[in-house]
mmCIF file of N, CA and C in Angstrom:
data_model
loop_
_atom_site.group_PDB
_atom_site.id
_atom_site.type_symbol
_atom_site.label_atom_id
_atom_site.label_comp_id
_atom_site.label_asym_id
_atom_site.label_seq_id
_atom_site.Cartn_x
_atom_site.Cartn_y
_atom_site.Cartn_z
ATOM 1 N N UNK A 1 149.812 160.999 113.143
ATOM 2 C CA UNK A 1 149.490 160.991 111.712
ATOM 3 C C UNK A 1 149.147 159.574 111.275
ATOM 4 N N UNK A 2 148.136 159.435 110.466
ATOM 5 C CA UNK A 2 147.677 158.135 109.999
ATOM 6 C C UNK A 2 148.646 157.532 108.989
ATOM 7 N N UNK A 3 148.712 156.230 108.976
ATOM 8 C CA UNK A 3 149.520 155.543 107.978
ATOM 9 C C UNK A 3 148.660 154.987 106.852
ATOM 10 N N UNK A 4 147.351 155.237 106.903
ATOM 11 C CA UNK A 4 146.443 154.734 105.866
ATOM 12 C C UNK A 4 146.480 155.661 104.660
ATOM 13 N N UNK A 5 146.825 155.085 103.512
ATOM 14 C CA UNK A 5 146.817 155.848 102.266
ATOM 15 C C UNK A 5 146.036 155.049 101.231
ATOM 16 N N UNK A 6 144.946 155.628 100.775
ATOM 17 C CA UNK A 6 144.101 154.997 99.768
ATOM 18 C C UNK A 6 144.262 155.771 98.469
ATOM 19 N N UNK A 7 144.583 155.040 97.415
ATOM 20 C CA UNK A 7 144.748 155.655 96.101
ATOM 21 C C UNK A 7 143.651 155.139 95.193
ATOM 22 N N UNK A 8 142.929 156.064 94.597
ATOM 23 C CA UNK A 8 141.897 155.725 93.615
ATOM 24 C C UNK A 8 142.495 155.901 92.223
ATOM 25 N N UNK A 9 142.305 154.901 91.372
ATOM 26 C CA UNK A 9 142.758 154.982 89.986
ATOM 27 C C UNK A 9 141.517 155.156 89.132
ATOM 28 N N UNK A 10 141.369 156.370 88.584
ATOM 29 C CA UNK A 10 140.152 156.693 87.819
ATOM 30 C C UNK A 10 140.450 157.831 86.848
ATOM 31 N N UNK A 11 140.449 157.540 85.536
ATOM 32 C CA UNK A 11 140.763 158.572 84.533
ATOM 33 C C UNK A 11 139.830 159.779 84.569
ATOM 34 N N UNK A 12 138.566 159.573 84.986
ATOM 35 C CA UNK A 12 137.581 160.662 84.971
ATOM 36 C C UNK A 12 137.738 161.624 86.143
ATOM 37 N N UNK A 13 138.609 161.323 87.073
ATOM 38 C CA UNK A 13 138.776 162.176 88.243
ATOM 39 C C UNK A 13 138.156 161.551 89.480
ATOM 40 N N UNK A 14 138.022 162.330 90.516
ATOM 41 C CA UNK A 14 137.556 161.841 91.816
ATOM 42 C C UNK A 14 136.117 161.323 91.730
ATOM 43 N N UNK A 15 135.907 160.126 92.271
ATOM 44 C CA UNK A 15 134.576 159.519 92.259
ATOM 45 C C UNK A 15 133.758 159.996 93.461
ATOM 46 N N UNK A 16 132.433 159.866 93.382
ATOM 47 C CA UNK A 16 131.593 160.202 94.545
ATOM 48 C C UNK A 16 131.960 159.364 95.777
ATOM 49 N N UNK A 17 132.350 158.116 95.579
ATOM 50 C CA UNK A 17 132.757 157.259 96.688
ATOM 51 C C UNK A 17 133.955 157.856 97.426
ATOM 52 N N UNK A 18 134.955 158.296 96.686
ATOM 53 C CA UNK A 18 136.157 158.866 97.309
ATOM 54 C C UNK A 18 135.846 160.216 97.949
ATOM 55 N N UNK A 19 134.953 160.987 97.341
ATOM 56 C CA UNK A 19 134.541 162.248 97.973
ATOM 57 C C UNK A 19 133.907 161.972 99.328
ATOM 58 N N UNK A 20 133.055 160.960 99.389
ATOM 59 C CA UNK A 20 132.416 160.619 100.654
ATOM 60 C C UNK A 20 133.434 160.057 101.647
ATOM 61 N N UNK A 21 134.327 159.214 101.183
ATOM 62 C CA UNK A 21 135.343 158.639 102.056
ATOM 63 C C UNK A 21 136.243 159.724 102.646
ATOM 64 N N UNK A 22 136.575 160.712 101.851
ATOM 65 C CA UNK A 22 137.371 161.843 102.330
ATOM 66 C C UNK A 22 136.599 162.624 103.386
ATOM 67 N N UNK A 23 135.324 162.906 103.111
ATOM 68 C CA UNK A 23 134.458 163.594 104.075
ATOM 69 C C UNK A 23 134.383 162.812 105.389
ATOM 70 N N UNK A 24 134.171 161.502 105.297
ATOM 71 C CA UNK A 24 134.055 160.662 106.480
ATOM 72 C C UNK A 24 135.354 160.643 107.286
ATOM 73 N N UNK A 25 136.478 160.533 106.613
ATOM 74 C CA UNK A 25 137.776 160.542 107.292
ATOM 75 C C UNK A 25 137.994 161.851 108.040
ATOM 76 N N UNK A 26 137.621 162.962 107.401
ATOM 77 C CA UNK A 26 137.770 164.269 108.058
ATOM 78 C C UNK A 26 136.815 164.388 109.247
ATOM 79 N N UNK A 27 135.570 163.960 109.068
ATOM 80 C CA UNK A 27 134.578 164.058 110.124
ATOM 81 C C UNK A 27 134.954 163.206 111.339
ATOM 82 N N UNK A 28 135.467 162.012 111.089
ATOM 83 C CA UNK A 28 135.827 161.098 112.167
ATOM 84 C C UNK A 28 137.240 161.339 112.712
ATOM 85 N N UNK A 29 138.001 162.205 112.048
ATOM 86 C CA UNK A 29 139.358 162.493 112.495
ATOM 87 C C UNK A 29 140.344 161.363 112.242
ATOM 88 N N UNK A 30 140.082 160.552 111.241
ATOM 89 C CA UNK A 30 140.960 159.428 110.942
ATOM 90 C C UNK A 30 142.277 159.866 110.323
ATOM 91 N N UNK A 31 142.273 160.969 109.613
ATOM 92 C CA UNK A 31 143.494 161.469 108.991
ATOM 93 C C UNK A 31 143.994 160.637 107.825
ATOM 94 N N UNK A 32 143.103 159.929 107.160
ATOM 95 C CA UNK A 32 143.512 159.122 106.023
ATOM 96 C C UNK A 32 143.981 160.007 104.882
ATOM 97 N N UNK A 33 145.000 159.556 104.185
ATOM 98 C CA UNK A 33 145.509 160.226 102.990
ATOM 99 C C UNK A 33 144.836 159.558 101.800
ATOM 100 N N UNK A 34 143.965 160.297 101.109
ATOM 101 C CA UNK A 34 143.209 159.740 99.984
ATOM 102 C C UNK A 34 143.489 160.596 98.757
ATOM 103 N N UNK A 35 143.898 159.944 97.677
ATOM 104 C CA UNK A 35 144.174 160.692 96.454
ATOM 105 C C UNK A 35 143.680 159.925 95.239
ATOM 106 N N UNK A 36 143.505 160.634 94.141
ATOM 107 C CA UNK A 36 143.055 160.046 92.885
ATOM 108 C C UNK A 36 144.115 160.285 91.819
ATOM 109 N N UNK A 37 144.421 159.234 91.059
ATOM 110 C CA UNK A 37 145.366 159.329 89.943
ATOM 111 C C UNK A 37 144.666 158.804 88.692
ATOM 112 N N UNK A 38 145.065 159.294 87.508
ATOM 113 C CA UNK A 38 144.359 158.894 86.289
ATOM 114 C C UNK A 38 144.776 157.551 85.691
ATOM 115 N N UNK A 39 145.983 157.057 86.020
ATOM 116 C CA UNK A 39 146.471 155.838 85.376
ATOM 117 C C UNK A 39 146.983 154.826 86.384
ATOM 118 N N UNK A 40 146.783 153.553 86.068
ATOM 119 C CA UNK A 40 147.292 152.475 86.901
ATOM 120 C C UNK A 40 148.776 152.263 86.642
ATOM 121 N N UNK A 41 149.509 152.044 87.708
ATOM 122 C CA UNK A 41 150.927 151.719 87.637
ATOM 123 C C UNK A 41 151.260 150.829 88.818
ATOM 124 N N UNK A 42 152.114 149.841 88.605
ATOM 125 C CA UNK A 42 152.515 148.967 89.706
ATOM 126 C C UNK A 42 153.295 149.732 90.777
ATOM 127 N N UNK A 43 153.796 150.912 90.446
ATOM 128 C CA UNK A 43 154.483 151.754 91.432
ATOM 129 C C UNK A 43 153.528 152.223 92.532
ATOM 130 N N UNK A 44 152.237 152.259 92.240
ATOM 131 C CA UNK A 44 151.248 152.678 93.246
ATOM 132 C C UNK A 44 151.248 151.754 94.458
ATOM 133 N N UNK A 45 151.590 150.484 94.237
ATOM 134 C CA UNK A 45 151.621 149.525 95.343
ATOM 135 C C UNK A 45 152.648 149.915 96.404
ATOM 136 N N UNK A 46 153.688 150.612 96.002
ATOM 137 C CA UNK A 46 154.758 150.988 96.934
ATOM 138 C C UNK A 46 154.321 152.089 97.902
ATOM 139 N N UNK A 47 153.311 152.861 97.525
ATOM 140 C CA UNK A 47 152.939 154.019 98.330
ATOM 141 C C UNK A 47 151.569 153.921 98.984
ATOM 142 N N UNK A 48 150.783 152.893 98.649
ATOM 143 C CA UNK A 48 149.394 152.837 99.131
ATOM 144 C C UNK A 48 149.168 151.719 100.142
ATOM 145 N N UNK A 49 148.145 151.922 100.949
ATOM 146 C CA UNK A 49 147.644 150.883 101.840
ATOM 147 C C UNK A 49 146.600 150.051 101.102
ATOM 148 N N UNK A 50 145.826 150.719 100.249
ATOM 149 C CA UNK A 50 144.806 150.059 99.426
ATOM 150 C C UNK A 50 144.619 150.857 98.148
ATOM 151 N N UNK A 51 144.203 150.173 97.091
ATOM 152 C CA UNK A 51 143.906 150.835 95.821
ATOM 153 C C UNK A 51 142.442 150.608 95.479
ATOM 154 N N UNK A 52 141.766 151.674 95.086
ATOM 155 C CA UNK A 52 140.405 151.616 94.560
ATOM 156 C C UNK A 52 140.541 151.849 93.066
ATOM 157 N N UNK A 53 140.065 150.904 92.260
ATOM 158 C CA UNK A 53 140.271 150.965 90.816
ATOM 159 C C UNK A 53 138.937 151.055 90.090
ATOM 160 N N UNK A 54 138.865 151.909 89.088
ATOM 161 C CA UNK A 54 137.663 151.968 88.254
ATOM 162 C C UNK A 54 137.529 150.634 87.525
ATOM 163 N N UNK A 55 136.390 149.932 87.671
ATOM 164 C CA UNK A 55 136.222 148.628 87.011
ATOM 165 C C UNK A 55 136.433 148.680 85.500
ATOM 166 N N UNK A 56 136.198 149.833 84.889
ATOM 167 C CA UNK A 56 136.400 149.971 83.444
ATOM 168 C C UNK A 56 137.860 149.757 83.044
ATOM 169 N N UNK A 57 138.777 149.855 83.998
ATOM 170 C CA UNK A 57 140.201 149.652 83.712
ATOM 171 C C UNK A 57 140.603 148.183 83.792
ATOM 172 N N UNK A 58 139.673 147.298 84.100
ATOM 173 C CA UNK A 58 139.982 145.880 84.255
ATOM 174 C C UNK A 58 140.684 145.293 83.035
ATOM 175 N N UNK A 59 140.226 145.645 81.836
ATOM 176 C CA UNK A 59 140.834 145.109 80.609
ATOM 177 C C UNK A 59 142.303 145.485 80.474
ATOM 178 N N UNK A 60 142.686 146.621 81.024
ATOM 179 C CA UNK A 60 144.071 147.084 80.957
ATOM 180 C C UNK A 60 144.915 146.451 82.067
ATOM 181 N N UNK A 61 144.328 146.304 83.249
ATOM 182 C CA UNK A 61 145.074 145.848 84.422
ATOM 183 C C UNK A 61 145.217 144.333 84.497
ATOM 184 N N UNK A 62 144.164 143.590 84.230
ATOM 185 C CA UNK A 62 144.198 142.133 84.408
ATOM 186 C C UNK A 62 145.318 141.430 83.637
ATOM 187 N N UNK A 63 145.620 141.811 82.389
ATOM 188 C CA UNK A 63 146.724 141.134 81.685
ATOM 189 C C UNK A 63 148.093 141.345 82.349
ATOM 190 N N UNK A 64 148.217 142.353 83.203
ATOM 191 C CA UNK A 64 149.483 142.627 83.881
ATOM 192 C C UNK A 64 149.670 141.765 85.131
ATOM 193 N N UNK A 65 148.633 141.027 85.530
ATOM 194 C CA UNK A 65 148.667 140.267 86.772
ATOM 195 C C UNK A 65 148.958 138.795 86.522
ATOM 196 N N UNK A 66 149.746 138.217 87.420
ATOM 197 C CA UNK A 66 150.037 136.785 87.309
ATOM 198 C C UNK A 66 149.191 135.969 88.286
ATOM 199 N N UNK A 67 148.747 136.590 89.383
ATOM 200 C CA UNK A 67 147.943 135.901 90.384
ATOM 201 C C UNK A 67 146.667 136.692 90.621
ATOM 202 N N UNK A 68 145.531 135.972 90.619
ATOM 203 C CA UNK A 68 144.266 136.629 90.923
ATOM 204 C C UNK A 68 143.288 135.620 91.507
ATOM 205 N N UNK A 69 142.408 136.075 92.388
ATOM 206 C CA UNK A 69 141.411 135.185 92.965
ATOM 207 C C UNK A 69 140.459 134.646 91.892
ATOM 208 N N UNK A 70 139.834 133.530 92.210
ATOM 209 C CA UNK A 70 138.930 132.875 91.265
ATOM 210 C C UNK A 70 137.817 133.811 90.782
ATOM 211 N N UNK A 71 137.216 134.563 91.685
ATOM 212 C CA UNK A 71 136.125 135.464 91.303
ATOM 213 C C UNK A 71 136.592 136.488 90.272
ATOM 214 N N UNK A 72 137.718 137.109 90.515
ATOM 215 C CA UNK A 72 138.250 138.118 89.582
ATOM 216 C C UNK A 72 138.571 137.467 88.240
ATOM 217 N N UNK A 73 139.166 136.284 88.273
ATOM 218 C CA UNK A 73 139.510 135.577 87.028
ATOM 219 C C UNK A 73 138.244 135.204 86.246
ATOM 220 N N UNK A 74 137.214 134.701 86.939
ATOM 221 C CA UNK A 74 135.987 134.265 86.258
ATOM 222 C C UNK A 74 135.164 135.423 85.717
ATOM 223 N N UNK A 75 135.050 136.505 86.498
ATOM 224 C CA UNK A 75 134.238 137.647 86.099
ATOM 225 C C UNK A 75 135.023 138.585 85.176
ATOM 226 N N UNK A 76 136.370 138.481 85.232
ATOM 227 C CA UNK A 76 137.277 139.324 84.446
ATOM 228 C C UNK A 76 137.080 140.797 84.748
ATOM 229 N N UNK A 77 136.929 141.078 86.044
ATOM 230 C CA UNK A 77 136.721 142.453 86.494
ATOM 231 C C UNK A 77 137.286 142.596 87.904
ATOM 232 N N UNK A 78 137.780 143.796 88.211
ATOM 233 C CA UNK A 78 138.261 144.103 89.554
ATOM 234 C C UNK A 78 137.892 145.527 89.897
ATOM 235 N N UNK A 79 137.847 145.825 91.201
ATOM 236 C CA UNK A 79 137.559 147.197 91.624
ATOM 237 C C UNK A 79 138.482 147.674 92.732
ATOM 238 N N UNK A 80 139.408 146.808 93.164
ATOM 239 C CA UNK A 80 140.316 147.213 94.236
ATOM 240 C C UNK A 80 141.482 146.241 94.357
ATOM 241 N N UNK A 81 142.497 146.674 95.099
ATOM 242 C CA UNK A 81 143.629 145.831 95.467
ATOM 243 C C UNK A 81 143.860 146.005 96.954
ATOM 244 N N UNK A 82 144.168 144.883 97.630
ATOM 245 C CA UNK A 82 144.520 144.930 99.037
ATOM 246 C C UNK A 82 145.776 144.112 99.268
ATOM 247 N N UNK A 83 146.593 144.581 100.208
ATOM 248 C CA UNK A 83 147.823 143.894 100.555
ATOM 249 C C UNK A 83 147.508 142.845 101.607
ATOM 250 N N UNK A 84 147.846 141.600 101.296
ATOM 251 C CA UNK A 84 147.623 140.499 102.224
ATOM 252 C C UNK A 84 148.923 139.714 102.360
ATOM 253 N N UNK A 85 149.511 139.797 103.536
ATOM 254 C CA UNK A 85 150.754 139.071 103.784
ATOM 255 C C UNK A 85 151.904 139.503 102.904
ATOM 256 N N UNK A 86 151.936 140.781 102.550
ATOM 257 C CA UNK A 86 153.024 141.311 101.731
ATOM 258 C C UNK A 86 152.804 141.207 100.234
ATOM 259 N N UNK A 87 151.696 140.601 99.811
ATOM 260 C CA UNK A 87 151.383 140.494 98.383
ATOM 261 C C UNK A 87 150.084 141.236 98.091
ATOM 262 N N UNK A 88 150.013 141.841 96.916
ATOM 263 C CA UNK A 88 148.819 142.584 96.499
ATOM 264 C C UNK A 88 147.905 141.692 95.676
ATOM 265 N N UNK A 89 146.632 141.649 96.073
ATOM 266 C CA UNK A 89 145.648 140.835 95.368
ATOM 267 C C UNK A 89 144.489 141.693 94.889
ATOM 268 N N UNK A 90 144.054 141.466 93.637
ATOM 269 C CA UNK A 90 142.878 142.186 93.133
ATOM 270 C C UNK A 90 141.619 141.632 93.774
ATOM 271 N N UNK A 91 140.653 142.498 93.959
ATOM 272 C CA UNK A 91 139.376 142.110 94.561
ATOM 273 C C UNK A 91 138.232 142.715 93.756
ATOM 274 N N UNK A 92 137.059 142.127 93.914
ATOM 275 C CA UNK A 92 135.833 142.651 93.318
ATOM 276 C C UNK A 92 134.835 142.829 94.456
ATOM 277 N N UNK A 93 134.964 143.944 95.167
ATOM 278 C CA UNK A 93 134.142 144.196 96.344
ATOM 279 C C UNK A 93 132.675 144.418 96.011
ATOM 280 N N UNK A 94 132.390 144.977 94.852
ATOM 281 C CA UNK A 94 130.999 145.244 94.474
ATOM 282 C C UNK A 94 130.199 143.941 94.404
ATOM 283 N N UNK A 95 130.831 142.857 94.028
ATOM 284 C CA UNK A 95 130.166 141.552 93.966
ATOM 285 C C UNK A 95 129.649 141.161 95.346
ATOM 286 N N UNK A 96 130.509 141.250 96.354
ATOM 287 C CA UNK A 96 130.104 140.887 97.714
ATOM 288 C C UNK A 96 129.065 141.859 98.257
ATOM 289 N N UNK A 97 129.223 143.144 97.954
ATOM 290 C CA UNK A 97 128.257 144.139 98.424
ATOM 291 C C UNK A 97 126.871 143.855 97.846
ATOM 292 N N UNK A 98 126.795 143.577 96.559
ATOM 293 C CA UNK A 98 125.499 143.262 95.936
ATOM 294 C C UNK A 98 124.920 141.964 96.486
ATOM 295 N N UNK A 99 125.772 140.973 96.711
ATOM 296 C CA UNK A 99 125.309 139.711 97.273
ATOM 297 C C UNK A 99 124.671 139.926 98.641
ATOM 298 N N UNK A 100 125.336 140.730 99.491
ATOM 299 C CA UNK A 100 124.802 141.000 100.819
ATOM 300 C C UNK A 100 123.448 141.722 100.765
ATOM 301 N N UNK A 101 123.319 142.659 99.847
ATOM 302 C CA UNK A 101 122.043 143.379 99.699
ATOM 303 C C UNK A 101 120.951 142.425 99.228
ATOM 304 N N UNK A 102 121.248 141.603 98.234
ATOM 305 C CA UNK A 102 120.236 140.680 97.710
ATOM 306 C C UNK A 102 119.825 139.640 98.752
ATOM 307 N N UNK A 103 120.776 139.145 99.508
ATOM 308 C CA UNK A 103 120.458 138.157 100.547
ATOM 309 C C UNK A 103 119.606 138.791 101.645
ATOM 310 N N UNK A 104 119.916 140.024 102.011
ATOM 311 C CA UNK A 104 119.161 140.679 103.076
ATOM 312 C C UNK A 104 117.733 141.033 102.648
ATOM 313 N N UNK A 105 117.516 141.209 101.365
ATOM 314 C CA UNK A 105 116.183 141.519 100.856
ATOM 315 C C UNK A 105 115.393 140.250 100.639
#
């Protein structure tokens, strides 16, 4: 059984990204546990390997954080959290994804 658990925080329900990620996990036999919840809570950190967050929730989540990377602080937006060395850090993955696409073009 996989130990990977990804939790998506999105009030509107399951996103197309998570639907695809679930499909891919099933197709590849990864056995990832992927779920969607409507509200952010720091309790989610206790049960997840990674969190995917709707960027629209940034205004609600950022004031609750004491530590954040420079990019997240400057842009005032986040789309995920990852555990690094036992601490959870917000990330803005869409920024890097767009940068890679623009550089490659």
